[in-house]
Short mmCIF file of C-alpha atoms and ligand atoms in Angstrom, two decimals:
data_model
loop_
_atom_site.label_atom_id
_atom_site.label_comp_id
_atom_site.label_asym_id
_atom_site.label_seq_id
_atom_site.Cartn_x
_atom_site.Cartn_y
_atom_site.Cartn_z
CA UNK A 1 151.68 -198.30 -122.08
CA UNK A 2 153.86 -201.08 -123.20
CA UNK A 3 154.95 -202.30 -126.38
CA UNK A 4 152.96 -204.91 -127.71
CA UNK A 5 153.66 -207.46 -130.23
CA UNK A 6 150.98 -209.76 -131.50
CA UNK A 7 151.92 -212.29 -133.90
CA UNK A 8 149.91 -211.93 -137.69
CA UNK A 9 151.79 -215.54 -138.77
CA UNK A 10 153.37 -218.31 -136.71
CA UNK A 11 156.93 -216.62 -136.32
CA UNK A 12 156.57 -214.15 -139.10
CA UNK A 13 155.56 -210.21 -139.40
CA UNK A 14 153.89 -208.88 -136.02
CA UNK A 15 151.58 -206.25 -135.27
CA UNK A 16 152.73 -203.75 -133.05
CA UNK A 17 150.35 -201.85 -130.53
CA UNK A 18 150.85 -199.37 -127.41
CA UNK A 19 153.13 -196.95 -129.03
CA UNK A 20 152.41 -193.80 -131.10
CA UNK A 21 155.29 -193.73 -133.51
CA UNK A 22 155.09 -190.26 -134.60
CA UNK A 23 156.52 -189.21 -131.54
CA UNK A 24 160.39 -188.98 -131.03
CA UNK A 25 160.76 -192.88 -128.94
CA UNK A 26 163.00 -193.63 -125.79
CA UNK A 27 165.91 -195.59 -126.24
CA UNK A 28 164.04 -198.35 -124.57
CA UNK A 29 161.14 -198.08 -127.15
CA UNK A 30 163.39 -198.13 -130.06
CA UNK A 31 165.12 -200.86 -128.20
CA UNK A 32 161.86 -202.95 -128.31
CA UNK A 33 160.87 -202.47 -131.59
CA UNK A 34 164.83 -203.63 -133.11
CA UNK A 35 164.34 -206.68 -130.75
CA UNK A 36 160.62 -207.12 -132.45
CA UNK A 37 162.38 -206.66 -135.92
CA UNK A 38 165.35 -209.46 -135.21
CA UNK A 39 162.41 -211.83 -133.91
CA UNK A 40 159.39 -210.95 -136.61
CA UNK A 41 161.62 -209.36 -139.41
CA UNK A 42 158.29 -207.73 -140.49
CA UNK A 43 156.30 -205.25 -138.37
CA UNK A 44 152.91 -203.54 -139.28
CA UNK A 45 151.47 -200.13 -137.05
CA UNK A 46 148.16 -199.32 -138.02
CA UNK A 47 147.15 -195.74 -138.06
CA UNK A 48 149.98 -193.70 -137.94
CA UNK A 49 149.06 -190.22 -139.87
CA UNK A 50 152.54 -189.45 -140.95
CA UNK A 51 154.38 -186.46 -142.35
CA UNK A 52 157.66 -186.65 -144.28
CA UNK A 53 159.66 -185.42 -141.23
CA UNK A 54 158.47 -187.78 -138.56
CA UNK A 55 158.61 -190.63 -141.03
CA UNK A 56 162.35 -189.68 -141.50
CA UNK A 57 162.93 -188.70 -137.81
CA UNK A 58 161.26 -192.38 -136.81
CA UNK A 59 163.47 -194.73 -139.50
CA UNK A 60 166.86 -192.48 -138.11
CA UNK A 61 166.37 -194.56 -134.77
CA UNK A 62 167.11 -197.43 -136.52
CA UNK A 63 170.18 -195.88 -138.27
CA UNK A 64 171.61 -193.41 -141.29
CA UNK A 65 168.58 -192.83 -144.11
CA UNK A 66 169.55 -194.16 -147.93
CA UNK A 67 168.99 -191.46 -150.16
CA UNK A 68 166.50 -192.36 -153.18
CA UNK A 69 169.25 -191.93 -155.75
CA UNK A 70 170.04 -194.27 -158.32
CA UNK A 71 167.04 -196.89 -157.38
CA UNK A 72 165.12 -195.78 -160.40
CA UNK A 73 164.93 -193.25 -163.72
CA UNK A 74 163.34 -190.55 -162.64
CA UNK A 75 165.06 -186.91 -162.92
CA UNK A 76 165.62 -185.20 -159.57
CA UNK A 77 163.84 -182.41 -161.82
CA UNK A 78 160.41 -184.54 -161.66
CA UNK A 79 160.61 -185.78 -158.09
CA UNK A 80 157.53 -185.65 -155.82
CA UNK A 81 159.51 -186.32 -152.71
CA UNK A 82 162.28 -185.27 -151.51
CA UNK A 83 165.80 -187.85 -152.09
CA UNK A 84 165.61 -189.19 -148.61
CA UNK A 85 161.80 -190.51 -149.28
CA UNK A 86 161.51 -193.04 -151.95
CA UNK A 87 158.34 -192.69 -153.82
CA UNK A 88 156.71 -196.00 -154.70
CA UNK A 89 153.43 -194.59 -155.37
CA UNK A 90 152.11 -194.77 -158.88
CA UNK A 91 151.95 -190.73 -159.11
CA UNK A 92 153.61 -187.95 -160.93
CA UNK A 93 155.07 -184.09 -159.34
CA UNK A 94 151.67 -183.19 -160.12
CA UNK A 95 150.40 -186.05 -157.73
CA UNK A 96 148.28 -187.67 -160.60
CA UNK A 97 148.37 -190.90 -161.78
CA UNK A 98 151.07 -191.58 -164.47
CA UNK A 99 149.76 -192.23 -167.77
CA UNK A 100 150.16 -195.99 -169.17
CA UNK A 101 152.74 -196.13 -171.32
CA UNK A 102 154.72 -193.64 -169.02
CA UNK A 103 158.64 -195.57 -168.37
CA UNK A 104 158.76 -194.47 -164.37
CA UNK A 105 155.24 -196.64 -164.49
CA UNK A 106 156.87 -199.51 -166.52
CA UNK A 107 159.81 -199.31 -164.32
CA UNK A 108 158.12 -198.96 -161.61
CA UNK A 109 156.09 -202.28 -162.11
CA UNK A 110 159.72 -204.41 -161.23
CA UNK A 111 157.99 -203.94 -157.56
CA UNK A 112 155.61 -206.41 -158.66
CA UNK A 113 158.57 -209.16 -158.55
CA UNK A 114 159.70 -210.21 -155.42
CA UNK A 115 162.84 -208.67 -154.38
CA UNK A 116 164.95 -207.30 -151.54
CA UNK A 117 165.25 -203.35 -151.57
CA UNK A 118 168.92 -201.94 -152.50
CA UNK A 119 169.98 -205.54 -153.35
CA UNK A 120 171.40 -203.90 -156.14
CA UNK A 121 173.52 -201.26 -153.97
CA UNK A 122 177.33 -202.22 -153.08
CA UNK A 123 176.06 -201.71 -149.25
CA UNK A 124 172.49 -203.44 -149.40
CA UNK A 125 169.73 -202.29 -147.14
CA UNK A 126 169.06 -202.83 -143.54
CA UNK A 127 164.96 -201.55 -143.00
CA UNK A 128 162.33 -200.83 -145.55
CA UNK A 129 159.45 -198.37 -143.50
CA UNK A 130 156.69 -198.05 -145.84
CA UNK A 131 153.86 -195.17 -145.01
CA UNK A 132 150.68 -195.76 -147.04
CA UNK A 133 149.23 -192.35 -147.30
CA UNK A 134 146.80 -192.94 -149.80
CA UNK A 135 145.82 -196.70 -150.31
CA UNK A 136 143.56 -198.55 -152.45
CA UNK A 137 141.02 -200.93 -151.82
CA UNK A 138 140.83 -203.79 -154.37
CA UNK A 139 144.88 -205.17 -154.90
CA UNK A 140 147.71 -203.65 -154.09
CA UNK A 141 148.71 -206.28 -151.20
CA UNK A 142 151.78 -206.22 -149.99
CA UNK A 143 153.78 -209.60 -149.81
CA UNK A 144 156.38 -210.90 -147.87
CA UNK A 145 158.27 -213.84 -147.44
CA UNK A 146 160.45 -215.20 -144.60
CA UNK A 147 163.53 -215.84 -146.01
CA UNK A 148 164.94 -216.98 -142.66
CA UNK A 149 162.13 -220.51 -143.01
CA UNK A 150 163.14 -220.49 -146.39
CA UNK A 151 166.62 -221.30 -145.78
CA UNK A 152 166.21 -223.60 -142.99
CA UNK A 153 163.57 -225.58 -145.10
CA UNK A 154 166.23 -226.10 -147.63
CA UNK A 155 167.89 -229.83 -147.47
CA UNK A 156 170.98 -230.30 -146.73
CA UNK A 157 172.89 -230.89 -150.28
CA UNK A 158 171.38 -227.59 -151.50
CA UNK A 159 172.21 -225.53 -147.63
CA UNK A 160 175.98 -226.88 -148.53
CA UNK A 161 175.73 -225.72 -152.43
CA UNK A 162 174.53 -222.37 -151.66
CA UNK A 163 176.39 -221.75 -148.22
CA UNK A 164 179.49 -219.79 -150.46
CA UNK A 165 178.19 -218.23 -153.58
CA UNK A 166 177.83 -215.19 -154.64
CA UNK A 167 175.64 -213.42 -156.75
CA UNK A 168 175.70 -210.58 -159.55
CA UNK A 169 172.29 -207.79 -158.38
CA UNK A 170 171.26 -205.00 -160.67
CA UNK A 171 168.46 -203.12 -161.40
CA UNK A 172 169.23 -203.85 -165.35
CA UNK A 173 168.01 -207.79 -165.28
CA UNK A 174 165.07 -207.17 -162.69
CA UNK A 175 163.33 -204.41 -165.54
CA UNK A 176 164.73 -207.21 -168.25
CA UNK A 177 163.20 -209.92 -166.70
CA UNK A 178 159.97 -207.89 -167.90
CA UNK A 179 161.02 -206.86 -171.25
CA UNK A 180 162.17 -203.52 -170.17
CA UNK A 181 165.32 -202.39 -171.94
CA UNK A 182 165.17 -199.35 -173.01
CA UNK A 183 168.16 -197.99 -170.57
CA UNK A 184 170.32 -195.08 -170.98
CA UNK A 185 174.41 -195.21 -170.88
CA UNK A 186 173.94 -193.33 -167.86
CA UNK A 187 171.17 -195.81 -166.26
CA UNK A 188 173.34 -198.62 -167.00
CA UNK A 189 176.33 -197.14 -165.53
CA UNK A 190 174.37 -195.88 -162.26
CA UNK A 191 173.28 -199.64 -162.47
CA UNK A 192 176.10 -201.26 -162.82
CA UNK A 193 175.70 -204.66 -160.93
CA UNK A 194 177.48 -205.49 -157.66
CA UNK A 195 178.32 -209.19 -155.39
CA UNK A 196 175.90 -210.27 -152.89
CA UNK A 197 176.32 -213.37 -150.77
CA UNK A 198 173.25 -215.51 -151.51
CA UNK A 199 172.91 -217.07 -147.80
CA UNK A 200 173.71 -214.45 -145.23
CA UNK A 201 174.16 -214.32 -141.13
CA UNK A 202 171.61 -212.09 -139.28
CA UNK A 203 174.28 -210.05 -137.12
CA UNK A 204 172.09 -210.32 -134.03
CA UNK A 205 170.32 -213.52 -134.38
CA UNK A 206 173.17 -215.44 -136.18
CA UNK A 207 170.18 -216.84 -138.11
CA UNK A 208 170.85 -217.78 -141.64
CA UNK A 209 168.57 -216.50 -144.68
CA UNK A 210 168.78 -217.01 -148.31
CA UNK A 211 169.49 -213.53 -150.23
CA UNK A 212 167.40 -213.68 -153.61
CA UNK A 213 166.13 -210.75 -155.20
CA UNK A 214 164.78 -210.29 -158.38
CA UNK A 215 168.08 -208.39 -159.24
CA UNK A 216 170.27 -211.37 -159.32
CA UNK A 217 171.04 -212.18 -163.27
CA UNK A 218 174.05 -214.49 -162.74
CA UNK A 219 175.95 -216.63 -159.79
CA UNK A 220 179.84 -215.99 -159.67
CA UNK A 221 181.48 -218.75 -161.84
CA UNK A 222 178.20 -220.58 -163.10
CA UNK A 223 177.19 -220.37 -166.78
CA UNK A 224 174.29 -217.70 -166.96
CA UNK A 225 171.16 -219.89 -168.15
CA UNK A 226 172.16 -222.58 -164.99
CA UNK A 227 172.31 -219.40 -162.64
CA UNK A 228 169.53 -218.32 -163.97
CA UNK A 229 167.28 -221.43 -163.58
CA UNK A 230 168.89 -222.00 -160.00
CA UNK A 231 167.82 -218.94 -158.77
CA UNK A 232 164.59 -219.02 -160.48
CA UNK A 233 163.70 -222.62 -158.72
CA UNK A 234 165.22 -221.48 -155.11
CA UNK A 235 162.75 -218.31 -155.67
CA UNK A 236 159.60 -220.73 -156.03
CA UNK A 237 160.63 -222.73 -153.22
CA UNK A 238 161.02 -219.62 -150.72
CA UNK A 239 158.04 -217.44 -152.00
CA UNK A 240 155.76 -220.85 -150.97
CA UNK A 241 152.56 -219.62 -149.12
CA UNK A 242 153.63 -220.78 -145.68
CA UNK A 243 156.72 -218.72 -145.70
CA UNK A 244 154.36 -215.34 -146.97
CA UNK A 245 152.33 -212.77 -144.72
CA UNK A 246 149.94 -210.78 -147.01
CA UNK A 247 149.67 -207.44 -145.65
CA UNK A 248 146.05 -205.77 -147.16
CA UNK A 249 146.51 -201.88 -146.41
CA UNK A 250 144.24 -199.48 -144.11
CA UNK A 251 145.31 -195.87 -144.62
CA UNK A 252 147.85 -194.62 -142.54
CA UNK A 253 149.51 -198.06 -142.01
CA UNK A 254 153.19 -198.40 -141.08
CA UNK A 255 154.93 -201.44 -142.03
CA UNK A 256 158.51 -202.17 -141.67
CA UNK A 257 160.36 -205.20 -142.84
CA UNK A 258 164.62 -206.10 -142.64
CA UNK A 259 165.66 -206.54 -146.05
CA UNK A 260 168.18 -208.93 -145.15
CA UNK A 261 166.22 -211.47 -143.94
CA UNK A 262 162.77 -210.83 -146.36
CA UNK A 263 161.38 -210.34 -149.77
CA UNK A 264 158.35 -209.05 -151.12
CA UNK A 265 156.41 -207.79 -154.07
CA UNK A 266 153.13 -205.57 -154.39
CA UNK A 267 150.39 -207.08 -156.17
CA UNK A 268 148.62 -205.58 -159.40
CA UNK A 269 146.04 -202.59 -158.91
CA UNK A 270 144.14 -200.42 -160.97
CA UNK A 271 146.55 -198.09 -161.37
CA UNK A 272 143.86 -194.90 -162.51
CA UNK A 273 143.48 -194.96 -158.93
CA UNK A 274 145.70 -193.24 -156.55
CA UNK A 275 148.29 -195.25 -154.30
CA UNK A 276 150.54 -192.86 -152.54
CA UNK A 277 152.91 -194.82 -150.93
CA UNK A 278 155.96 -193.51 -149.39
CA UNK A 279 159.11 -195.16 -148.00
CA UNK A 280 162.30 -194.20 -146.13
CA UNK A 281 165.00 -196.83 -145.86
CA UNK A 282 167.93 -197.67 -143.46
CA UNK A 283 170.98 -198.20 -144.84
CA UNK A 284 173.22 -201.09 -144.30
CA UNK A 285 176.49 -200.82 -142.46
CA UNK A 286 178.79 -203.44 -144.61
CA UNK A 287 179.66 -205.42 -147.90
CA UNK A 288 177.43 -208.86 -147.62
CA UNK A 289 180.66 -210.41 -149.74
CA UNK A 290 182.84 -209.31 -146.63
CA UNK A 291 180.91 -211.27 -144.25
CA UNK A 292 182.85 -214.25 -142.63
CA UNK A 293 181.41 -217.55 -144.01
CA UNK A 294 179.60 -219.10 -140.52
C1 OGA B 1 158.85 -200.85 -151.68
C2 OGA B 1 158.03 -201.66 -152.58
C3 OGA B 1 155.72 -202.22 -152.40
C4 OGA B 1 154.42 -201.52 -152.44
O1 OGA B 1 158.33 -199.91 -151.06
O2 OGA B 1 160.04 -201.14 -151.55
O3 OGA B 1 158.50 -202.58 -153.19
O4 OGA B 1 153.49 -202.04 -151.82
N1 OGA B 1 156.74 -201.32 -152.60
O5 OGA B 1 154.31 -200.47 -153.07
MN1 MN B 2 160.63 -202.76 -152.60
#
């Protein structure tokens, strides 16, 4: 059977049917679904029962795995999963929920701001593959916005003001931006922010997108409050609801998204319930700051 790709918004996040993806792929399938990624940046599978492994063995078509390290404060001595899955569910080792005041909850709940995954790494992330193993039924939506419309949407004053700057990303002013603080010496070291372009070139398409994240706390040369508000305002305008697909979850749904070309966010849940979630992530092959200006 072939590939299929069925639109879910006008030139935004497909659906993609005719494949089993817990199978190794052929070249040519893998192919297909990196040419569905440069055209949809976000793709959804539905009903793909997943272990660890195949998740793993599926995302290495697409290039090296990140390792979970330094994204967020929990001990490798309380891990769930193993470093090369990154666990975004709302669960302890013990697979229960974790209690309400627990700090891998609170900074956990920086998801819930819109943001691009490993903005906040030197060498930023290339996919996102998110497995929802255990999913809930009321919230916990999925958001993403096309950061590729957002850009071109932009006028052309603010497409010339942005085209060359360069922002500071770190984990440290996403959890401030909620009022969490309470960092070790060794958190803020491991977070120590690094330079992102904030318009980048697609290296296929040659399409232009705007690189926000929650992570940015200041633009290269600009006074912080002025960054601040700048970013804040080009965040509003690219998060509008024609440039966002809401994905709902179905258990055992796939969805990938390129985080240099998207953001998203998950949306509040009641978080007694269990939401095991599970994501492996392709790393990115080079600095955005060493990327020619277009
Ligand atoms: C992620 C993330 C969203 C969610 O996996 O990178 O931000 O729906 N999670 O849990
Ligand atoms: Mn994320």
């Amino acid at each position: 059977m072939e590939i299929t790709i069925t639109g879910l918004t006008p030139g935004f996040a497909g659906e993609v049917s005719g494949i089993g993806i817990t199978q190794p792929l052929t070249h040519a399938q893998a192919g297909a679904i990196e040419a569905g990624m440069d055209r949809y940046a976000v793709l959804v599978y539905r009903d793909q029962r997943f272990t660890d492994e195949q998740q793993k063995e599926f995302s290495r078509n697409f290039g090296a795995l990140e390792q979970a390290r330094a994204s967020n404060i929990t001990a490798p001595a309380d891990r769930r999963l193993d470093l090369e899955m990154a666990d975004v569910s709302n669960l302890g080792a013990d697979h229960r929920p974790l209690a309400r005041d627990d700090r891998r909850r609170l900074f956990n709940l920086g998801n819930q701001l819109w943001h691009s995954d490993s903005s906040f790494r030197a060498i930023p992330a290339k996919y996102s593959l998110l497995s929802g193993r255990i999913v809930v039924d009321d919230g916990g939506n999925t958001e993403f916005a096309d950061m590729r419309a957002a850009y071109d949407a932009l006028d052309a004053r603010t497409k010339a003001e942005v085209e060359d700057l360069v922002c500071e990303h770190s984990l440290i002013y996403s959890r401030g931006t909620l009022g969490f603080t309470e960092l070790t010496d060794d958190d803020r070291r491991m977070f120590a922010p690094v330079r992102q372009r904030l318009v980048r070139t697609h290296p296929v398409t040659g399409r232009k997108s705007l690189y926000l994240s929650s992570h940015i706390g200041s633009i290269a040369g600009w006074p912080v409050p002025e960054a601040r508000a700048f970013i804040r305002d080009l965040t509003e305008h690219a998060t509008q609801p024609r440039f966002v697909y809401v994905h709902r979850w179905r258990q055992f749904d796939l969805v990938m998204w390129d985080n240099r070309t998207t953001m998203h966010r998950v949306r509040r849940f009641d978080e007694t319930r269990v939401r095991d979630m599970r994501r492996t992530t392709v790393a990115g092959e080079s600095m955005t700051v060493e990327q020619l200006a277009a």
